[in-house]
Short mmCIF file of C-alpha atoms in Angstrom, two decimals:
data_model
loop_
_atom_site.label_atom_id
_atom_site.label_comp_id
_atom_site.label_asym_id
_atom_site.label_seq_id
_atom_site.Cartn_x
_atom_site.Cartn_y
_atom_site.Cartn_z
CA MET A 1 38.71 66.41 145.39
CA VAL A 2 40.15 62.94 146.10
CA ILE A 3 43.49 63.70 144.43
CA ALA A 4 44.78 65.74 147.37
CA VAL A 5 44.13 63.03 149.97
CA GLY A 6 47.33 62.10 151.78
CA CYS A 7 49.62 63.08 148.92
CA ALA A 8 51.88 66.03 149.45
CA ASP A 9 52.81 67.64 146.15
CA PRO A 10 52.90 64.70 143.74
CA ILE A 11 55.82 65.16 141.37
CA SER A 12 55.25 64.82 137.64
CA VAL A 13 57.56 62.91 135.32
CA THR A 14 60.11 65.38 134.03
CA GLU A 15 61.17 65.86 130.42
CA SER A 16 64.56 64.31 131.23
CA GLU A 17 62.98 61.01 132.22
CA ALA A 18 61.90 58.37 129.73
CA PRO A 19 59.07 59.50 127.45
CA ALA A 20 55.56 58.18 127.92
CA VAL A 21 54.33 55.38 125.68
CA GLN A 22 50.84 54.68 124.46
CA SER A 23 49.10 51.76 126.15
CA GLU A 24 46.82 49.27 124.43
CA ARG A 25 43.87 51.38 125.52
CA GLY A 26 45.21 54.50 123.82
CA ARG A 27 46.25 56.21 127.06
CA PHE A 28 49.80 57.36 127.60
CA MET A 29 51.76 55.73 130.39
CA PRO A 30 55.44 55.75 131.26
CA PRO A 31 57.54 52.92 129.80
CA ASP A 32 58.18 49.76 131.81
CA GLY A 33 60.94 50.31 134.36
CA ALA A 34 60.40 54.07 134.63
CA ARG A 35 61.76 55.49 137.90
CA PHE A 36 59.95 58.02 140.08
CA PRO A 37 62.37 58.65 142.97
CA ASP A 38 60.51 61.73 144.22
CA GLN A 39 57.11 60.00 144.39
CA THR A 40 55.51 57.52 146.74
CA ILE A 41 53.26 54.84 145.28
CA ALA A 42 50.25 57.00 146.18
CA ALA A 43 51.74 60.04 144.43
CA PHE A 44 52.56 57.90 141.36
CA VAL A 45 48.91 56.78 141.16
CA VAL A 46 47.67 60.36 141.58
CA ASP A 47 50.10 61.53 138.88
CA GLN A 48 48.84 58.86 136.47
CA VAL A 49 45.24 59.87 137.15
CA ASP A 50 46.20 63.48 136.37
CA GLN A 51 48.22 62.65 133.24
CA THR A 52 46.32 59.72 131.72
CA GLY A 53 43.02 59.29 133.55
CA GLU A 54 44.11 55.74 134.38
CA PHE A 55 43.76 54.42 137.95
CA SER A 56 41.00 56.89 138.89
CA VAL A 57 38.80 54.05 140.17
CA LEU A 58 41.74 52.53 142.06
CA LEU A 59 42.47 55.92 143.64
CA GLU A 60 38.83 56.36 144.66
CA ALA A 61 38.72 52.81 146.11
CA VAL A 62 41.99 53.31 148.04
CA SER A 63 40.69 56.61 149.38
CA ARG A 64 37.32 55.13 150.40
CA ALA A 65 39.06 52.21 152.15
CA GLY A 66 41.38 54.58 154.03
CA LEU A 67 44.55 53.08 152.55
CA VAL A 68 46.21 56.19 151.09
CA ASP A 69 48.60 56.47 154.05
CA ALA A 70 49.61 52.82 153.60
CA LEU A 71 50.81 53.67 150.08
CA THR A 72 52.89 56.61 151.32
CA THR A 73 54.82 54.62 153.91
CA ASN A 74 58.58 54.17 153.73
CA LYS A 75 58.08 50.41 154.06
CA PRO A 76 58.71 48.95 150.57
CA LEU A 77 55.61 47.58 148.87
CA THR A 78 54.70 46.00 145.55
CA VAL A 79 51.31 46.97 144.15
CA PHE A 80 49.47 45.17 141.38
CA ALA A 81 47.40 48.13 140.17
CA PRO A 82 44.17 47.27 138.35
CA THR A 83 43.26 49.55 135.46
CA ASN A 84 39.93 51.38 135.31
CA ASP A 85 38.77 48.74 132.80
CA ALA A 86 39.62 46.04 135.36
CA PHE A 87 37.28 47.63 137.89
CA ILE A 88 34.55 48.06 135.27
CA LYS A 89 34.91 44.36 134.46
CA LEU A 90 34.62 43.48 138.18
CA LEU A 91 31.48 45.57 138.58
CA GLY A 92 29.95 43.76 135.59
CA ASP A 93 31.00 40.35 136.94
CA LEU A 94 29.30 41.16 140.26
CA GLY A 95 26.22 42.73 138.66
CA VAL A 96 26.70 46.15 140.21
CA GLY A 97 26.96 49.48 138.46
CA SER A 98 29.26 51.58 140.62
CA LEU A 99 31.89 51.57 143.34
CA ASP A 100 29.16 52.67 145.78
CA GLU A 101 27.05 49.63 144.87
CA LEU A 102 30.11 47.39 145.21
CA ILE A 103 30.68 48.78 148.72
CA ASP A 104 27.00 48.15 149.50
CA VAL A 105 27.53 44.48 148.54
CA ILE A 106 30.94 43.77 150.13
CA GLY A 107 31.25 46.60 152.67
CA ILE A 108 34.29 48.77 153.38
CA ASP A 109 36.03 45.84 155.08
CA GLY A 110 35.50 43.73 151.96
CA LEU A 111 36.84 46.53 149.76
CA THR A 112 39.87 46.86 152.04
CA ASP A 113 40.51 43.11 151.79
CA VAL A 114 40.29 43.24 147.99
CA LEU A 115 42.73 46.15 147.82
CA LEU A 116 45.19 44.60 150.30
CA TYR A 117 45.07 41.46 148.16
CA HIS A 118 46.78 43.54 145.44
CA ILE A 119 49.75 44.48 147.66
CA VAL A 120 52.83 42.45 148.57
CA SER A 121 55.42 43.46 151.15
CA GLY A 122 58.84 44.35 149.71
CA ARG A 123 60.11 45.42 146.30
CA ALA A 124 59.16 42.65 143.89
CA THR A 125 60.25 43.54 140.37
CA ALA A 126 58.82 41.53 137.48
CA GLU A 127 61.81 39.21 137.65
CA VAL A 128 61.18 38.52 141.34
CA VAL A 129 57.43 38.09 140.78
CA LEU A 130 57.91 35.62 137.93
CA GLY A 131 60.63 33.78 139.87
CA SER A 132 58.23 33.16 142.76
CA SER A 133 55.96 30.16 143.06
CA SER A 134 53.53 32.17 145.20
CA LEU A 135 53.23 35.71 146.58
CA THR A 136 51.73 36.38 150.00
CA THR A 137 49.60 39.51 149.98
CA LEU A 138 49.02 41.99 152.81
CA GLN A 139 45.47 40.62 152.99
CA GLY A 140 47.01 37.26 153.94
CA GLY A 141 46.07 35.35 150.82
CA SER A 142 48.30 34.32 147.96
CA LEU A 143 48.71 35.04 144.26
CA VAL A 144 50.39 32.64 141.87
CA PRO A 145 52.42 34.27 139.08
CA GLY A 146 52.86 32.62 135.73
CA LEU A 147 54.13 33.10 132.21
CA GLY A 148 52.27 31.87 129.15
CA ASP A 149 51.94 32.50 125.45
CA GLY A 150 50.03 35.72 126.18
CA GLY A 151 52.67 36.99 128.63
CA ALA A 152 52.86 37.25 132.41
CA PHE A 153 49.80 36.79 134.61
CA LEU A 154 48.61 36.32 138.19
CA THR A 155 46.08 33.76 139.39
CA ASP A 156 44.14 34.36 142.59
CA GLU A 157 42.89 31.76 145.06
CA ASN A 158 39.60 31.54 143.14
CA GLY A 159 41.27 30.70 139.82
CA ARG A 160 40.64 34.21 138.48
CA THR A 161 43.48 35.24 136.14
CA SER A 162 44.82 38.75 135.56
CA ASN A 163 47.26 39.65 132.80
CA ILE A 164 50.18 41.83 133.77
CA LEU A 165 50.10 44.72 131.27
CA ALA A 166 53.08 46.85 132.38
CA VAL A 167 55.84 46.28 134.91
CA ASN A 168 58.46 47.82 137.13
CA PHE A 169 57.26 51.37 137.68
CA LEU A 170 59.60 52.37 140.49
CA PRO A 171 58.40 55.03 142.93
CA ARG A 172 60.66 55.54 145.95
CA ASN A 173 58.76 53.19 148.27
CA GLY A 174 58.22 50.20 146.01
CA VAL A 175 57.17 48.77 142.68
CA VAL A 176 53.93 49.10 140.70
CA HIS A 177 52.80 46.56 138.10
CA VAL A 178 49.64 47.18 136.04
CA ILE A 179 47.05 44.39 135.73
CA ASP A 180 43.88 44.01 133.66
CA THR A 181 41.65 42.17 136.16
CA VAL A 182 40.85 42.79 139.82
CA VAL A 183 42.02 39.68 141.68
CA LEU A 184 39.85 38.48 144.56
CA PRO A 185 40.73 36.89 147.90
#
């Protein structure tokens, strides 16, 4: 099962930590700013898959691209984590029906580039993200953050916009923000 890949004993949110809140999609997620000092980014994603079902497509994509170890590093990272619905939307936009078909179209290297485009070096909280004119991704491209009537968003180099749904989940090796659209390099 994919969940065990590269993640040693993911730690669940304890009762003493902030309670989970219901997302717009009816799934329960931790509140913005929740801290997970005993988890890496990878373990946080695995934990959310276990608890809410969210990020299962992201986890599968990261596993297929061989990037699990990158999300367990001690080097601080910021991840803009697309929801399952974001990946479903991408598959529809590209006219494919599954992650396997997506890989057939863009290849593993293309999938890796897309995933690395969602990661920024360092700990960029929402305040840092929104205070930046541009964010350089590990893929080498850039994302432009913005704030509008509908809230915070990111725009990729193709003009594709992704709303930021939840912010500042704080595992020990970085920050995770949840987005509703897969951004593309």
